[in-house]
Amino acid sequence: ATPVKASQRHLEGILTFGLGPYSGLNKGEYKPFLQPSIGFDCAAKPADFIEMLIGAHIGFSDPLTTTVLLGIRHPFFEEPEGGVKLFTDLEMVFFDESQRLGPIGLGLRSAIGGRANIKSIGKVEYRVAAEYRGSGSLNDNGSNEKTLWGVGVEAGRAFWLT
């Protein structure tokens, strides 16, 4: 096996803002609504093929939704100088809504996105993401369960951490 060169390894931070429909608990009932969000992700590239992701997102609704993400990113196109990059993400989602009954929720998130290096701004990242968060109920007995899902557009700025 060829050892990974130190110059190939890196750690990046990505600050994003998002907006999209979310079907979850809002103002005491489960229903779809438009939810803004903010997120911070770290992308670690230990080798040339795949990146590891860990992040946290907050969805602004009533109640607030909090999410921790753990997954992988696979770049399928990347310019050598880092000008343009296209990728797919696949992540496990650990989430909570302050009025949710039961333990921390577990779900899946996938995204397709890209990155462009704009000289006046820096590395701009954009993606379309979809989440499946299982089901939720307002009752202790689990009756009237609703599927929890979300789809959104996110954009933000990526920067080197190391």
Coordinates of N, CA and C in Angstrom, one line a residue:
A1 N 0.8 -1.2 0.0 CA 0.0 0.0 0.0 C 0.9 1.2 0.0
T2 N 0.5 2.2 -0.7 CA 1.2 3.5 -0.8 C 0.8 4.4 0.4
P3 N 1.8 4.8 1.2 CA 1.4 5.7 2.3 C 0.8 7.0 1.9
V4 N -0.1 7.5 2.7 CA -0.7 8.8 2.4 C 0.3 9.9 2.7
K5 N 0.5 10.8 1.8 CA 1.3 12.0 2.1 C 0.7 13.0 3.0
A6 N 1.5 13.6 3.8 CA 0.9 14.6 4.8 C 0.1 15.7 4.1
S7 N 0.5 16.1 2.9 CA -0.1 17.1 2.1 C -1.5 16.7 1.7
Q8 N -1.8 15.4 1.6 CA -3.1 14.9 1.2 C -4.1 14.9 2.3
R9 N -3.6 14.9 3.5 CA -4.5 14.8 4.7 C -4.9 16.2 5.1
H10 N -6.1 16.4 5.5 CA -6.5 17.7 6.0 C -7.8 17.6 6.9
L11 N -8.1 18.7 7.6 CA -9.3 18.8 8.4 C -9.9 20.2 8.0
E12 N -11.2 20.1 7.7 CA -11.9 21.4 7.3 C -13.1 21.6 8.2
G13 N -13.5 22.8 8.3 CA -14.7 23.2 9.0 C -15.6 23.7 7.9
I14 N -16.9 23.5 8.0 CA -17.9 24.0 7.1 C -19.1 24.6 7.8
L15 N -19.3 25.8 7.7 CA -20.4 26.5 8.3 C -21.5 26.7 7.3
T16 N -22.7 26.2 7.5 CA -23.8 26.3 6.5 C -25.1 26.9 7.1
F17 N -25.9 27.4 6.2 CA -27.2 27.9 6.5 C -28.1 27.1 5.5
G18 N -29.3 26.7 6.0 CA -30.2 25.9 5.2 C -31.6 26.3 5.3
L19 N -32.4 25.8 4.4 CA -33.9 26.1 4.4 C -34.6 25.0 3.6
G20 N -35.7 24.4 4.2 CA -36.4 23.4 3.4 C -37.6 22.9 4.2
P21 N -38.4 22.1 3.6 CA -39.6 21.6 4.3 C -39.2 20.5 5.2
Y22 N -39.8 20.5 6.4 CA -39.5 19.5 7.4 C -40.8 19.0 7.9
S23 N -41.0 17.7 8.0 CA -42.2 17.1 8.5 C -41.9 16.5 9.9
G24 N -42.2 17.4 10.9 CA -41.9 17.0 12.3 C -42.7 17.7 13.2
L25 N -42.4 17.7 14.5 CA -43.2 18.3 15.5 C -43.0 19.8 15.5
N26 N -44.1 20.6 15.4 CA -44.0 22.0 15.3 C -45.3 22.6 16.0
K27 N -45.1 23.4 17.0 CA -46.2 24.0 17.8 C -47.3 22.9 18.2
G28 N -46.8 21.8 18.8 CA -47.6 20.8 19.3 C -48.2 19.8 18.4
E29 N -47.9 19.9 17.1 CA -48.5 18.8 16.2 C -47.5 18.5 15.1
Y30 N -47.6 17.3 14.6 CA -46.7 16.8 13.5 C -47.3 17.3 12.2
K31 N -46.6 18.1 11.5 CA -47.0 18.6 10.2 C -45.8 19.1 9.4
P32 N -45.9 19.2 8.1 CA -44.8 19.8 7.3 C -44.8 21.3 7.5
F33 N -43.6 21.9 7.5 CA -43.4 23.3 7.6 C -42.1 23.7 7.1
L34 N -41.8 24.9 6.8 CA -40.5 25.4 6.3 C -39.6 25.7 7.5
Q35 N -38.5 25.0 7.5 CA -37.6 25.2 8.7 C -36.2 25.7 8.2
P36 N -35.8 26.8 8.8 CA -34.4 27.3 8.6 C -33.5 26.6 9.5
S37 N -32.2 26.4 9.1 CA -31.3 25.7 10.0 C -29.9 26.4 9.9
I38 N -29.0 26.0 10.8 CA -27.6 26.4 10.8 C -26.8 25.2 11.2
G39 N -25.7 25.0 10.6 CA -24.9 23.8 10.8 C -23.4 24.0 10.8
F40 N -22.7 23.2 11.5 CA -21.2 23.2 11.5 C -20.8 21.8 11.3
D41 N -20.0 21.5 10.3 CA -19.5 20.2 10.0 C -18.0 20.2 10.0
C42 N -17.4 19.1 10.4 CA -15.9 18.9 10.2 C -15.7 17.8 9.2
A43 N -14.9 18.0 8.2 CA -14.6 17.0 7.2 C -13.1 16.6 7.3
A44 N -12.8 15.4 7.7 CA -11.4 14.9 7.8 C -11.1 14.0 6.6
K45 N -10.0 14.3 6.0 CA -9.6 13.5 4.8 C -8.3 12.8 5.2
P46 N -8.4 11.6 5.7 CA -7.2 10.8 6.0 C -6.5 10.2 4.8
A47 N -7.2 10.0 3.7 CA -6.7 9.4 2.5 C -7.2 10.1 1.3
D48 N -6.9 9.6 0.1 CA -7.3 10.2 -1.1 C -8.7 9.9 -1.6
F49 N -9.3 8.9 -1.0 CA -10.6 8.4 -1.6 C -11.8 8.9 -0.9
I50 N -11.8 9.0 0.4 CA -13.1 9.2 1.2 C -12.8 10.2 2.3
E51 N -13.8 10.9 2.7 CA -13.7 11.8 3.9 C -14.6 11.4 5.0
M52 N -14.2 11.6 6.2 CA -15.1 11.4 7.3 C -15.8 12.7 7.8
L53 N -17.1 12.6 8.1 CA -17.8 13.8 8.5 C -18.3 13.6 9.9
I54 N -18.3 14.7 10.7 CA -19.0 14.8 12.0 C -19.5 16.3 12.0
G55 N -20.7 16.4 12.5 CA -21.3 17.7 12.5 C -22.5 17.9 13.5
A56 N -22.9 19.1 13.6 CA -24.1 19.4 14.4 C -24.9 20.5 13.7
H57 N -26.2 20.3 13.7 CA -27.1 21.2 13.1 C -28.2 21.6 14.0
I58 N -28.7 22.8 13.9 CA -29.9 23.2 14.7 C -31.0 23.7 13.8
G59 N -32.2 23.2 13.9 CA -33.3 23.6 13.1 C -34.2 24.5 14.0
F60 N -34.5 25.7 13.4 CA -35.3 26.7 14.1 C -36.8 26.5 13.9
S61 N -37.4 25.9 14.9 CA -38.8 25.7 14.9 C -39.3 25.7 16.3
D62 N -40.5 25.4 16.5 CA -41.1 25.3 17.9 C -41.6 23.9 18.1
P63 N -40.8 23.0 18.7 CA -39.5 23.3 19.4 C -38.3 23.2 18.5
L64 N -37.2 23.7 19.1 CA -35.9 23.7 18.4 C -35.5 22.2 18.1
T65 N -35.0 21.9 17.0 CA -34.5 20.5 16.7 C -32.9 20.6 16.7
T66 N -32.3 19.6 17.4 CA -30.9 19.5 17.4 C -30.5 18.2 16.8
T67 N -29.4 18.2 16.0 CA -29.0 17.0 15.3 C -27.4 16.9 15.4
V68 N -27.0 15.7 15.6 CA -25.6 15.3 15.5 C -25.4 14.3 14.3
L69 N -24.5 14.6 13.4 CA -24.3 13.8 12.2 C -22.9 13.1 12.3
L70 N -22.9 11.8 11.8 CA -21.6 11.1 11.7 C -21.7 10.3 10.4
G71 N -20.7 10.5 9.5 CA -20.8 9.8 8.2 C -19.6 9.9 7.4
I72 N -19.8 9.7 6.1 CA -18.7 9.8 5.1 C -19.1 10.7 3.9
R73 N -18.1 11.2 3.2 CA -18.3 12.0 2.0 C -17.4 11.3 1.0
H74 N -18.0 11.1 -0.2 CA -17.2 10.6 -1.3 C -17.2 11.6 -2.5
P75 N -16.0 12.2 -2.7 CA -15.9 13.1 -3.8 C -15.9 12.3 -5.1
F76 N -16.7 12.7 -6.1 CA -16.7 12.0 -7.4 C -16.1 12.8 -8.5
F77 N -15.8 14.1 -8.2 CA -15.1 14.9 -9.1 C -14.4 16.0 -8.3
E78 N -13.1 16.2 -8.6 CA -12.3 17.2 -7.9 C -11.2 17.7 -8.7
E79 N -11.2 19.0 -9.0 CA -10.0 19.6 -9.7 C -8.8 19.5 -8.9
P80 N -7.6 19.3 -9.5 CA -6.4 19.2 -8.8 C -6.0 20.4 -7.9
E81 N -6.4 21.6 -8.4 CA -6.0 22.7 -7.6 C -7.1 23.1 -6.5
G82 N -8.2 22.2 -6.5 CA -9.2 22.4 -5.5 C -10.2 23.5 -5.9
G83 N -10.3 23.9 -7.2 CA -11.2 24.9 -7.6 C -12.7 24.5 -7.5
V84 N -13.0 23.3 -8.0 CA -14.3 22.7 -8.0 C -14.3 21.3 -7.5
K85 N -15.3 21.0 -6.7 CA -15.4 19.6 -6.1 C -16.9 19.3 -6.1
L86 N -17.2 18.0 -6.5 CA -18.6 17.5 -6.4 C -18.5 16.2 -5.6
F87 N -19.6 16.0 -4.7 CA -19.5 14.9 -3.8 C -20.9 14.4 -3.4
T88 N -20.9 13.3 -2.7 CA -22.1 12.7 -2.1 C -21.8 12.5 -0.6
D89 N -22.8 12.7 0.2 CA -22.6 12.4 1.7 C -23.6 11.4 2.1
L90 N -23.2 10.5 3.1 CA -24.1 9.6 3.7 C -23.8 9.6 5.2
E91 N -24.9 9.9 6.0 CA -24.6 10.1 7.4 C -25.7 9.5 8.3
M92 N -25.3 9.0 9.5 CA -26.2 8.7 10.5 C -26.6 9.9 11.2
V93 N -27.9 10.0 11.6 CA -28.4 11.2 12.2 C -28.9 10.9 13.6
F94 N -28.4 11.5 14.6 CA -28.9 11.4 16.0 C -29.6 12.7 16.3
F95 N -30.8 12.7 16.7 CA -31.6 14.0 16.8 C -32.5 14.0 18.0
D96 N -32.9 15.2 18.4 CA -33.9 15.4 19.5 C -34.7 16.6 19.2
E97 N -35.9 16.6 19.6 CA -36.8 17.7 19.6 C -37.3 17.9 21.0
S98 N -37.3 19.0 21.6 CA -37.5 19.2 23.0 C -38.8 18.7 23.5
Q99 N -39.8 18.5 22.7 CA -41.1 18.0 23.1 C -41.3 16.5 22.7
R100 N -40.3 15.9 22.1 CA -40.4 14.6 21.6 C -40.4 13.6 22.8
L101 N -41.3 12.6 22.7 CA -41.3 11.6 23.7 C -40.4 10.5 23.3
G102 N -39.7 9.9 24.3 CA -38.8 8.7 24.0 C -37.4 9.1 23.9
P103 N -36.5 8.2 23.6 CA -35.1 8.4 23.6 C -34.7 9.3 22.4
I104 N -33.4 9.6 22.3 CA -32.8 10.3 21.2 C -33.1 9.5 19.9
G105 N -33.5 10.2 18.9 CA -33.9 9.5 17.6 C -32.7 9.2 16.8
L106 N -32.9 8.2 15.9 CA -31.8 7.8 15.0 C -32.4 7.8 13.6
G107 N -31.6 8.3 12.6 CA -32.1 8.4 11.2 C -30.9 8.4 10.3
L108 N -31.2 8.7 9.0 CA -30.2 8.7 7.9 C -30.4 10.0 7.2
R109 N -29.2 10.5 6.6 CA -29.2 11.7 5.8 C -28.3 11.4 4.6
S110 N -28.8 11.9 3.5 CA -27.9 11.8 2.3 C -27.9 13.2 1.6
A111 N -26.9 13.5 0.9 CA -26.8 14.8 0.3 C -25.9 14.6 -1.0
I112 N -26.2 15.5 -1.9 CA -25.3 15.7 -3.1 C -25.0 17.2 -3.1
G113 N -23.7 17.4 -3.4 CA -23.3 18.8 -3.3 C -22.1 19.1 -4.1
G114 N -21.6 20.3 -3.9 CA -20.4 20.8 -4.6 C -19.7 21.9 -3.8
R115 N -18.6 22.3 -4.4 CA -17.8 23.3 -3.8 C -17.1 24.1 -4.9
A116 N -17.1 25.4 -4.7 CA -16.3 26.2 -5.7 C -15.4 27.2 -4.9
N117 N -14.2 27.4 -5.4 CA -13.3 28.3 -4.8 C -13.5 29.7 -5.5
I118 N -14.1 30.6 -4.8 CA -14.4 31.9 -5.3 C -13.4 32.9 -4.7
K119 N -12.5 33.5 -5.5 CA -11.4 34.3 -5.0 C -11.8 35.3 -3.9
S120 N -12.9 36.0 -4.1 CA -13.2 37.1 -3.2 C -13.9 36.6 -1.9
I121 N -14.4 35.3 -1.9 CA -15.1 34.8 -0.8 C -14.4 33.6 -0.1
G122 N -13.8 32.8 -0.9 CA -13.1 31.6 -0.4 C -13.9 30.4 -0.9
K123 N -13.8 29.3 -0.2 CA -14.5 28.0 -0.6 C -16.0 28.0 -0.2
V124 N -16.8 28.1 -1.2 CA -18.3 28.1 -1.0 C -18.8 26.7 -1.3
E125 N -19.5 26.2 -0.3 CA -20.1 24.8 -0.4 C -21.6 24.9 -0.5
Y126 N -22.2 24.1 -1.3 CA -23.7 24.0 -1.5 C -24.1 22.6 -1.6
R127 N -25.3 22.3 -1.1 CA -25.7 20.9 -1.2 C -27.3 20.8 -1.0
V128 N -27.8 19.7 -1.6 CA -29.2 19.4 -1.4 C -29.2 18.1 -0.5
A129 N -29.9 18.2 0.6 CA -29.9 17.1 1.5 C -31.3 16.6 1.8
A130 N -31.4 15.3 2.1 CA -32.7 14.7 2.5 C -32.4 13.8 3.8
E131 N -33.3 13.9 4.8 CA -33.2 13.2 6.0 C -34.4 12.3 6.2
Y132 N -34.2 11.2 6.8 CA -35.3 10.3 7.3 C -35.1 10.1 8.8
R133 N -36.0 10.5 9.6 CA -35.9 10.5 11.1 C -36.8 9.5 11.7
G134 N -37.2 8.5 11.1 CA -38.1 7.5 11.7 C -39.5 8.0 11.8
S135 N -40.1 7.8 13.0 CA -41.5 8.2 13.2 C -41.6 8.8 14.6
G136 N -42.6 9.6 14.9 CA -42.8 10.3 16.2 C -44.3 10.3 16.5
S137 N -44.5 10.4 17.8 CA -45.9 10.4 18.3 C -46.0 11.4 19.5
L138 N -47.1 12.0 19.7 CA -47.3 12.9 20.8 C -47.9 12.1 22.0
N139 N -48.2 10.8 21.8 CA -48.8 10.0 22.9 C -47.8 9.0 23.4
D140 N -47.9 8.7 24.7 CA -47.0 7.7 25.3 C -47.1 6.3 24.7
N141 N -48.3 6.0 24.2 CA -48.6 4.7 23.7 C -48.2 4.5 22.2
G142 N -47.7 5.6 21.6 CA -47.2 5.5 20.2 C -48.2 5.6 19.2
S143 N -49.5 5.9 19.6 CA -50.6 5.9 18.6 C -50.4 7.2 17.8
N144 N -51.0 7.2 16.6 CA -51.0 8.3 15.7 C -49.6 8.7 15.3
E145 N -48.7 7.7 15.0 CA -47.3 8.0 14.6 C -47.3 8.7 13.3
K146 N -46.3 9.6 13.1 CA -46.1 10.3 11.9 C -44.6 10.0 11.4
T147 N -44.4 9.9 10.1 CA -43.1 9.8 9.6 C -42.4 11.2 9.7
L148 N -41.2 11.2 10.1 CA -40.4 12.4 10.3 C -39.4 12.4 9.1
W149 N -39.4 13.5 8.4 CA -38.5 13.6 7.2 C -38.2 15.1 7.0
G150 N -37.1 15.4 6.2 CA -36.8 16.7 5.9 C -36.0 16.7 4.6
V151 N -36.2 17.8 3.8 CA -35.4 18.0 2.6 C -35.0 19.5 2.6
G152 N -33.8 19.8 2.2 CA -33.3 21.2 2.3 C -32.2 21.5 1.4
V153 N -32.1 22.8 1.2 CA -30.9 23.3 0.4 C -30.0 24.0 1.4
E154 N -28.7 23.7 1.4 CA -27.8 24.3 2.3 C -26.7 25.0 1.5
A155 N -26.2 26.1 2.1 CA -25.0 26.8 1.5 C -24.2 27.4 2.6
G156 N -22.9 27.5 2.3 CA -22.0 28.0 3.4 C -20.6 28.1 2.9
R157 N -19.7 28.3 3.9 CA -18.3 28.5 3.6 C -17.5 27.4 4.3
A158 N -16.5 26.9 3.6 CA -15.6 25.9 4.1 C -14.2 26.6 4.3
F159 N -13.5 26.1 5.3 CA -12.2 26.7 5.7 C -11.4 25.6 6.3
W160 N -10.0 25.8 6.2 CA -9.1 24.8 6.7 C -9.0 24.9 8.2
L161 N -9.0 23.8 8.9 CA -8.7 23.8 10.3 C -7.3 23.3 10.6
T162 N -6.8 22.5 9.7 CA -5.4 22.1 9.8 C -4.8 22.1 8.4

